[in-house]
CSV table of C-alpha atoms and ligand atoms in Angstrom, one decimal:
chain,number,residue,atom,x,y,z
A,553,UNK,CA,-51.5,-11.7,15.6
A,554,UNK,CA,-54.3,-11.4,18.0
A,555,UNK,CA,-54.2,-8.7,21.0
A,556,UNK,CA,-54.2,-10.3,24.3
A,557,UNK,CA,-54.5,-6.9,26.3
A,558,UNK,CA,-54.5,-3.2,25.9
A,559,UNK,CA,-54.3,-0.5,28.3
A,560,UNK,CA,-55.0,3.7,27.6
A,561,UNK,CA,-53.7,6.2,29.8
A,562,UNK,CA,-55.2,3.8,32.7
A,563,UNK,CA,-55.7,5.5,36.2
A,564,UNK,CA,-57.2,3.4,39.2
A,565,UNK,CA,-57.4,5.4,42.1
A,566,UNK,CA,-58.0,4.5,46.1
A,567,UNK,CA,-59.1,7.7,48.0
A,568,UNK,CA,-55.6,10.3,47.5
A,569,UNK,CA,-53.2,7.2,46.5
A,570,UNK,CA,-53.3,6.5,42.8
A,571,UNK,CA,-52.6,2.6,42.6
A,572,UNK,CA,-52.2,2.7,38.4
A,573,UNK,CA,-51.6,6.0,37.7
A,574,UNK,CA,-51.6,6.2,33.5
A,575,UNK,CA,-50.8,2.8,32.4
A,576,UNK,CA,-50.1,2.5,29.0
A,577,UNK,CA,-49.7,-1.1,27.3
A,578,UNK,CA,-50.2,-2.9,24.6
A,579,UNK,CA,-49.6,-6.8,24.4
A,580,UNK,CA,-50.0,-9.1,21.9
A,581,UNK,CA,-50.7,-13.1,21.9
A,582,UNK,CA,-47.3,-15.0,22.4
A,583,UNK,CA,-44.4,-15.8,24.9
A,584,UNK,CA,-45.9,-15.5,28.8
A,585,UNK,CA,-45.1,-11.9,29.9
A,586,UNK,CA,-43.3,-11.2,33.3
A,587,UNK,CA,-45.3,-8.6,35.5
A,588,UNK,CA,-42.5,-7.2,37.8
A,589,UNK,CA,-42.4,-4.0,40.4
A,590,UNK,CA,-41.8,-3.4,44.2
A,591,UNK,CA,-44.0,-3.8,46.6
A,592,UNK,CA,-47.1,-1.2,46.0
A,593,UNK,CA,-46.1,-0.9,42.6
A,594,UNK,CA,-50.3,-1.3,41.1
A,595,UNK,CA,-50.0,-5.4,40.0
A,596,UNK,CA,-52.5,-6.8,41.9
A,597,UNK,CA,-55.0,-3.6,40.9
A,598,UNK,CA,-53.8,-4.4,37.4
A,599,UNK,CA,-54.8,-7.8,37.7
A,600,UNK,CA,-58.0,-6.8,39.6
A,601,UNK,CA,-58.8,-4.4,36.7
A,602,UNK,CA,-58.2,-7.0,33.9
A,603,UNK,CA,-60.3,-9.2,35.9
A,604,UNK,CA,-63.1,-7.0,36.3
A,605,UNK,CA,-63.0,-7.2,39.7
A,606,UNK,CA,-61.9,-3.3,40.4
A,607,UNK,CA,-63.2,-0.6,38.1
A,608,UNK,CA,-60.8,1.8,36.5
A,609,UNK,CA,-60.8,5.6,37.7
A,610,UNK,CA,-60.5,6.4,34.3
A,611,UNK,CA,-58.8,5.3,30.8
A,612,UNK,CA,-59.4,2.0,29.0
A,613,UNK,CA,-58.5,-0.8,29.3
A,614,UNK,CA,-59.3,-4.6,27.2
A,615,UNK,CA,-58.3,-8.0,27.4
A,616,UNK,CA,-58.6,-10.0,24.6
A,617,UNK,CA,-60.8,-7.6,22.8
A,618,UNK,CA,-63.3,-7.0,25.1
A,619,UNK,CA,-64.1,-5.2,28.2
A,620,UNK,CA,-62.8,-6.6,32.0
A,621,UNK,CA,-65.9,-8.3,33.2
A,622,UNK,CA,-67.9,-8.5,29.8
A,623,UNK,CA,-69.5,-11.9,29.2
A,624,UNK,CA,-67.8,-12.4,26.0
A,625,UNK,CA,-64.5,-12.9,28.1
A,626,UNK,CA,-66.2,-16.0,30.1
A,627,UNK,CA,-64.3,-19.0,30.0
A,628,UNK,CA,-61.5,-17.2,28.2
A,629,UNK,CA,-59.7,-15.2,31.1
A,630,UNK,CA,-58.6,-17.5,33.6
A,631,UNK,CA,-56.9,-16.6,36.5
A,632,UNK,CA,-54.9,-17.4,40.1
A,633,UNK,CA,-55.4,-14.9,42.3
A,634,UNK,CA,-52.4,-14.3,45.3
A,635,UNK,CA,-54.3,-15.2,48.0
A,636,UNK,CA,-56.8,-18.1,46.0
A,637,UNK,CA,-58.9,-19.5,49.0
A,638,UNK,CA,-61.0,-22.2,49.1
A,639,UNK,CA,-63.9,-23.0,51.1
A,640,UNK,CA,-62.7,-25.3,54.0
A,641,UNK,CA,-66.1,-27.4,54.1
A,642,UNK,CA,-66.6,-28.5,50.5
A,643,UNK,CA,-64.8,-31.2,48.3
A,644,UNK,CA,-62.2,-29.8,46.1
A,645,UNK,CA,-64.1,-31.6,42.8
A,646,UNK,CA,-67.3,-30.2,44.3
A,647,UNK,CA,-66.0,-26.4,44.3
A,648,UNK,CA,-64.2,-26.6,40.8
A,649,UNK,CA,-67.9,-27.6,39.4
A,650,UNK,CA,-69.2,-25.0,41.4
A,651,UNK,CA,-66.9,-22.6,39.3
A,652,UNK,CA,-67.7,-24.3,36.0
A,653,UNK,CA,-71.4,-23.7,37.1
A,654,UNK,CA,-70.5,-19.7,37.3
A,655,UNK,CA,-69.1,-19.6,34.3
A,656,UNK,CA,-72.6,-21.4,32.8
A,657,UNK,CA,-71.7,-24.7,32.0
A,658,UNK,CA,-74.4,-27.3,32.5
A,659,UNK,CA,-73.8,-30.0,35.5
A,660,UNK,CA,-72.6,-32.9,33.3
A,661,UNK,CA,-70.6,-30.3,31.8
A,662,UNK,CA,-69.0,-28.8,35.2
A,663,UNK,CA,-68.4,-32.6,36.7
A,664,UNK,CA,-66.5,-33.6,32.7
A,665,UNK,CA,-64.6,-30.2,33.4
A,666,UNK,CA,-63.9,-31.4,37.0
A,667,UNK,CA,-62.3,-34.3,35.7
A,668,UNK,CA,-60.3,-32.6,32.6
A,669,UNK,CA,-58.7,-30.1,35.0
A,670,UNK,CA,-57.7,-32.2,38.0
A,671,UNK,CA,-56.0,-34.0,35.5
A,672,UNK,CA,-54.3,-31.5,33.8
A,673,UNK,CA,-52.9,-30.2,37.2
A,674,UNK,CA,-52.4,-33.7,38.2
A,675,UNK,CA,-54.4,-34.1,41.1
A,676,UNK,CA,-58.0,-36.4,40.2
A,677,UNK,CA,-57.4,-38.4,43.0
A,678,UNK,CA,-58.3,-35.8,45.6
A,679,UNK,CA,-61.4,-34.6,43.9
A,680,UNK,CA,-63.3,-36.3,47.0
A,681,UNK,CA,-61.2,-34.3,49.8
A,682,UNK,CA,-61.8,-31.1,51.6
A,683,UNK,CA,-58.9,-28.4,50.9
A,684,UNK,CA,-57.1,-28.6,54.2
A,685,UNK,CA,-55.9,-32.2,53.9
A,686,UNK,CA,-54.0,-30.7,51.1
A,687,UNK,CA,-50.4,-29.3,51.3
A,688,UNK,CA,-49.9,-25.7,50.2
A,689,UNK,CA,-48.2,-26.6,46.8
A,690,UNK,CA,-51.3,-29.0,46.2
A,691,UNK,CA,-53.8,-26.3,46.5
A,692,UNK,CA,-52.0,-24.3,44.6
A,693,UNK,CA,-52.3,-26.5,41.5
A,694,UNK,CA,-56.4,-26.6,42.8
A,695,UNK,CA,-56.2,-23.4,42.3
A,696,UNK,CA,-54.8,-23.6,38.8
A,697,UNK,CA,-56.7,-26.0,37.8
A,698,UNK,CA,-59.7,-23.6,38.6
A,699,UNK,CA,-57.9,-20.7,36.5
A,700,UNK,CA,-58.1,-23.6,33.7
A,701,UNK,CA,-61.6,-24.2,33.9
A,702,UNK,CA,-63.3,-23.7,30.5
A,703,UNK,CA,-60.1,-23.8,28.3
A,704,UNK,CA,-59.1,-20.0,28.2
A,705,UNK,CA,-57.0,-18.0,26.2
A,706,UNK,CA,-55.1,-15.7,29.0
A,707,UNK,CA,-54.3,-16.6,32.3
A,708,UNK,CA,-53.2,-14.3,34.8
A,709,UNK,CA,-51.2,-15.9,37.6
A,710,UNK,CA,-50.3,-13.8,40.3
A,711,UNK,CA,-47.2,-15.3,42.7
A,712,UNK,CA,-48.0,-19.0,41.4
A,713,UNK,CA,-45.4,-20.3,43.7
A,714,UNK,CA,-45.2,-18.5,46.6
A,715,UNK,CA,-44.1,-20.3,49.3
A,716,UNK,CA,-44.9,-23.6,47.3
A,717,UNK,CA,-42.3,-26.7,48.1
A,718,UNK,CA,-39.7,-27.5,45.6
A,719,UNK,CA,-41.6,-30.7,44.0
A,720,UNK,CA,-44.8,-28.4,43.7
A,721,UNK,CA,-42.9,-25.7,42.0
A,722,UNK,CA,-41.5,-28.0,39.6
A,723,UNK,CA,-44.9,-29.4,38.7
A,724,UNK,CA,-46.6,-25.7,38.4
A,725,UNK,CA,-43.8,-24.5,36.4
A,726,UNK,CA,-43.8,-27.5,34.4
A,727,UNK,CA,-47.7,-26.8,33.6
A,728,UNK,CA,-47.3,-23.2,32.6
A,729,UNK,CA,-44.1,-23.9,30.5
A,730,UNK,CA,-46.7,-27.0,28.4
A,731,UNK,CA,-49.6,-25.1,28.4
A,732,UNK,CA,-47.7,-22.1,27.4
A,733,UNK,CA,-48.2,-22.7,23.3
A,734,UNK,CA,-51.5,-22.7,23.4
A,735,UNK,CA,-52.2,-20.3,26.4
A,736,UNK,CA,-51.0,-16.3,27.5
A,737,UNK,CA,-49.5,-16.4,30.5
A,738,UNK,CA,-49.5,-12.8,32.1
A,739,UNK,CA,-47.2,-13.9,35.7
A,740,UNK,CA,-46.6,-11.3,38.8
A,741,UNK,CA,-43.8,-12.4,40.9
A,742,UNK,CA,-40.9,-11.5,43.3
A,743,UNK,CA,-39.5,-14.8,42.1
A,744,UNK,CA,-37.1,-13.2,38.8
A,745,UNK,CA,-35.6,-16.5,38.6
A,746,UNK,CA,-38.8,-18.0,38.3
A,747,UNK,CA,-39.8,-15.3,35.7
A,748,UNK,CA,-36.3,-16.0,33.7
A,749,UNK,CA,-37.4,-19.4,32.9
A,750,UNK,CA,-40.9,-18.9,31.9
A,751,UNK,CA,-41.2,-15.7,30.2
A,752,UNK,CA,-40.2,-13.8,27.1
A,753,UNK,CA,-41.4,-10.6,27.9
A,754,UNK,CA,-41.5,-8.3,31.0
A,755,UNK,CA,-43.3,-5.7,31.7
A,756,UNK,CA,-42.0,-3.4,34.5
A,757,UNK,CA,-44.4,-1.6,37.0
A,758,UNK,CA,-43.2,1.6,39.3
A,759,UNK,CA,-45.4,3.5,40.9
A,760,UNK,CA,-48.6,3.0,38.9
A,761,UNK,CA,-46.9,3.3,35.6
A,762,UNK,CA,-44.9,1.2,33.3
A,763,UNK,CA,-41.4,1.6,33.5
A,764,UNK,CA,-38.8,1.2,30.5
A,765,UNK,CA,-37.1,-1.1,32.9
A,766,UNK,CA,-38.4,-4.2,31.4
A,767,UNK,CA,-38.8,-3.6,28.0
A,768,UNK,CA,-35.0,-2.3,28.3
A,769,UNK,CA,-34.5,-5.7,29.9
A,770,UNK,CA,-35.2,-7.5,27.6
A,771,UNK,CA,-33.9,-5.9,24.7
A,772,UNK,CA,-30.9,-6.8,26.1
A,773,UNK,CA,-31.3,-10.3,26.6
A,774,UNK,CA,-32.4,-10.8,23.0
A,775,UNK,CA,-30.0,-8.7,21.4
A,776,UNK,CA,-27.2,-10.0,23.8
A,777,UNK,CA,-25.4,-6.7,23.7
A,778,UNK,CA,-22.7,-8.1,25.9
A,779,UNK,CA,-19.2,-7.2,24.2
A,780,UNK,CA,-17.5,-10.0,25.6
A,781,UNK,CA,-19.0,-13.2,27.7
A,782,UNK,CA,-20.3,-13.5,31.5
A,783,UNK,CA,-21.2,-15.7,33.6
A,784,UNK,CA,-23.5,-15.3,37.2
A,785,UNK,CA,-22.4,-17.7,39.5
A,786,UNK,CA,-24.8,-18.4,42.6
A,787,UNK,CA,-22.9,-20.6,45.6
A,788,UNK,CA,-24.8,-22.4,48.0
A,789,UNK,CA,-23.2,-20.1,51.1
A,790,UNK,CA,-24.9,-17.0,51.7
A,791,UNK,CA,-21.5,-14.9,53.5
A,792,UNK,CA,-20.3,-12.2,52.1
A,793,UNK,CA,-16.6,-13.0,53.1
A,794,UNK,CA,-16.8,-16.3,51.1
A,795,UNK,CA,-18.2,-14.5,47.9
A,796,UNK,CA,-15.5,-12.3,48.4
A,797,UNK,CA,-12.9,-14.6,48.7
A,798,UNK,CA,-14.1,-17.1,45.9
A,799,UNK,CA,-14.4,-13.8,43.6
A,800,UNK,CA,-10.9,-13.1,43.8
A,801,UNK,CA,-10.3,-16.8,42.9
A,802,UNK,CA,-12.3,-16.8,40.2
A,803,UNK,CA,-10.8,-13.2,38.6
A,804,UNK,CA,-7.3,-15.1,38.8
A,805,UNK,CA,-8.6,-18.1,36.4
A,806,UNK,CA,-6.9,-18.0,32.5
A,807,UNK,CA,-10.4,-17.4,30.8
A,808,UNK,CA,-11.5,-14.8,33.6
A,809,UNK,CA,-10.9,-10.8,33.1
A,810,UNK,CA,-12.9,-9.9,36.3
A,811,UNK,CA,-15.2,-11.1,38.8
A,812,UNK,CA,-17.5,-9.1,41.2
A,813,UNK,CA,-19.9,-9.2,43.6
A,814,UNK,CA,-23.4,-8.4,42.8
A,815,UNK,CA,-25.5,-6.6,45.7
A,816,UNK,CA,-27.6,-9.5,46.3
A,817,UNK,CA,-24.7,-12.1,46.5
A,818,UNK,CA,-23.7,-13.4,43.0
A,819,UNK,CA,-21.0,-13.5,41.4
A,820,UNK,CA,-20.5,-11.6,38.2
A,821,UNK,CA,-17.7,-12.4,35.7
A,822,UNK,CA,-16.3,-11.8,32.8
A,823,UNK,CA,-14.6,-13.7,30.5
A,824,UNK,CA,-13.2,-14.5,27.4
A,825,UNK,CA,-15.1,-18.0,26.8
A,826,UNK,CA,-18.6,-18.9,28.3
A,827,UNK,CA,-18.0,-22.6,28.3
A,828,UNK,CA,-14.2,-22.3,29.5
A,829,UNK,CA,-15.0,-20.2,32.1
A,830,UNK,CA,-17.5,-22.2,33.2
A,831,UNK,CA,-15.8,-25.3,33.3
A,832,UNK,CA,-12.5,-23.4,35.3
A,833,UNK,CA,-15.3,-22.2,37.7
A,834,UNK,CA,-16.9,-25.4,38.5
A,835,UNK,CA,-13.4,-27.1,38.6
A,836,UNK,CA,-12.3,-24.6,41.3
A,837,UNK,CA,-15.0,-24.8,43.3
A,838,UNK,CA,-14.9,-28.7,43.0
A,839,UNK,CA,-11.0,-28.6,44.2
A,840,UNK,CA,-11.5,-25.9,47.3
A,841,UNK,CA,-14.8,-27.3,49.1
A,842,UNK,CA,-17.4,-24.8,47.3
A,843,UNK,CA,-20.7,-25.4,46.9
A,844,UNK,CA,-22.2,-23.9,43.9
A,845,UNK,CA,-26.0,-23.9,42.9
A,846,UNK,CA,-26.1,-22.3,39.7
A,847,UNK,CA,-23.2,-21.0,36.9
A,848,UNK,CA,-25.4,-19.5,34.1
A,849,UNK,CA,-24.6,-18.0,31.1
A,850,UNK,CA,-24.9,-14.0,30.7
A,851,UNK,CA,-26.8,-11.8,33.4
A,852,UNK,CA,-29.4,-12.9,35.2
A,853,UNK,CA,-32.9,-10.9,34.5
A,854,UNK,CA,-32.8,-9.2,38.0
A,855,UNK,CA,-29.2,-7.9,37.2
A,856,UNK,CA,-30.8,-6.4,33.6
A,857,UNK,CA,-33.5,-4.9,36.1
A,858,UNK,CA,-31.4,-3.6,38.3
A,859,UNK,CA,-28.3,-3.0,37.4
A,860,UNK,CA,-28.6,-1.3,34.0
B,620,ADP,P1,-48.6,-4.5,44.2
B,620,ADP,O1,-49.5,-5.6,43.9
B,620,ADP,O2,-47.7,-4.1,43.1
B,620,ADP,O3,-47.9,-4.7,45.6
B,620,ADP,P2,-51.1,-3.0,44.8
B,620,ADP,O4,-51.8,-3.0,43.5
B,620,ADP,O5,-51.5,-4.0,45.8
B,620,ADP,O6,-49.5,-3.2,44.4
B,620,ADP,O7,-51.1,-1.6,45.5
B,620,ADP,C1,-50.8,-0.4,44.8
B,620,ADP,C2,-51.2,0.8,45.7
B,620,ADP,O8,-52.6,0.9,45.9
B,620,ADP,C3,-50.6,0.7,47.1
B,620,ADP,O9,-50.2,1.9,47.5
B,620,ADP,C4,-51.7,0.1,47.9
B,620,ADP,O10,-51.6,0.5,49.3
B,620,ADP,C5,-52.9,0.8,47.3
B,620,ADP,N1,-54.1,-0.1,47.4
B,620,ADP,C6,-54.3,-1.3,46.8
B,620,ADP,N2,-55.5,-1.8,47.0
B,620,ADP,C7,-56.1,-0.9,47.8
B,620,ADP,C8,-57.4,-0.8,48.4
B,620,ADP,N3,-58.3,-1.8,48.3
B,620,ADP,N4,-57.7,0.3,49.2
B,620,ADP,C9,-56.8,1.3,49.4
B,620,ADP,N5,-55.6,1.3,48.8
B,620,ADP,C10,-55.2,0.2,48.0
């Protein structure tokens, strides 16, 4: 198994505030990994260190083997920054050559990788048009069609659907889900839904270091250390006084022992029988005029995050 990153006692420091503050990590090839935290918690700096972009204060740090930066990583770290930009005045084709110039490909070579990645990412047809006649979702999948350029072996996505449409996120999480055998994912977002149905692995960030939060996470959904079934119910109504009434409902149902509600508006039950329960659930929300969105098995990865 091949390592896809390593990090050593990492520290990245801005003036007093220490943005990773001793990150240690090691991860190998495989499942895409979930990078998680608050707001401030040091995953864009991590993703600016692996990058290259941002120098560590001190520790070590590799990706794929190598050194952030090093010319052996070239054309095998791809990656979507948050806020990927591109040049208002220049064809979309024209600046994805442009990149596949950087990374030292030949013209013919840049204008065949033009085509191969606008067509991964499904968009060929608007290799003539300038970014801003393009919808937010579209040029996010420019953008990852960029990160694709030279075939790499680890991409680092960082909020890949943030405030993307629904038909865009569908298409991008499509991608990353087909690509993901052949390709490491690494994937910040606030989005743990998102994050529940791409990746494997998560690796939790809190103030500058890695927490035991995700790894804890996880053990849990793999070992399924439930004793006895659940299900997380998400209804379409965001009010707390029709969560609280459907709760109650739902604790009354034969294959139901409890229900409550979780802090950020789902329901949590247990119950004797996953696919009963589930079925007695949808039924009485079908009979009393409640819209539902999701009834899942087990907890949901932010409940294992946050409500260990
Ligand atoms: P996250 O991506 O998890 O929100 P960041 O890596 O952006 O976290 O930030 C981590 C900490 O480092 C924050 O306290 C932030 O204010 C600080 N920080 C990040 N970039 C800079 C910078 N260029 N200059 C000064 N402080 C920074």
């Amino acid at each position: 198994m091949t390592t896809m990153l390593t990090c050593d006692a990492l520290v990245r420091r801005y003036g007093r505030t220490r943005a990773l503050d001793g990150v240690d990590l090691s991860l190998d090839s495989g499942a895409p990994v979930a990078l998680v935290g608050p707001n401030g918690a040091g995953k864009t700096t991590l993703f600016s260190v692996l990058c290259g972009y941002v120098r560590p204060t001190s520790g070590s740090v590799t990706v794929l083997g190598h050194k952030p930066g090093s010319a052996a990583l070239r054309g095998q770290l791809g990656a979507l920054p948050q806020d990927a930009e591109l040049a208002p005045r220049r064809s979309i084709g024209a600046q994805i050559e442009d990149f596949g110039r950087l990374q030292g490909m030949s013209r013919g070579q840049a204008r065949a990788e033009r085509e191969r990645v606008l067509d991964v990412v499904d968009l060929a047809d608007v290799a003539r048009q300038l970014p801003d006649s393009l919808s937010h979702g579209m040029r996010k999948r420019v953008a990852l069609a960029q990160a694709l350029i030279g075939s790499p072996r680890l991409i680092l996505l960082d909020e890949p659907t943030a405030g993307v449409d629904p038909p865009n996120v569908r298409i991008i999480h499509g991608l990353i889900r087909e690509m993901a055998g052949d390709i490491d994912f690494l994937i910040s977002s606030h989005n743990l839904d998102e994050l529940e149905r791409l990746t494997e692995r998560v690796v939790y960030l809190d103030q500058g270091q890695v927490s035991s939060r995700g790894a804890v996470a996880v053990a849990d959904m793999a070992g399924d250390t439930e004793a006895q079934g659940r299900l997380t119910i998400t209804l379409d109504v965001v009010d707390a006084d029709v969560h609280d009434r459907v709760a109650a409902a739902v604790t009354g149902l034969a294959n139901v022992t409890g229900c409550r509600v979780a802090p950020r508006g789902d329901l949590v039950a247990d119950v004797l029988s996953e696919d009963a329960a589930a079925a007695e659930v949808i039924g009485w929300c079908a009979g009393n005029g409640v819209r539902w969105r999701r009834v899942s098995r087990g907890r949901t990865l932010e409940e294992r995050l946050y409500e260990a």
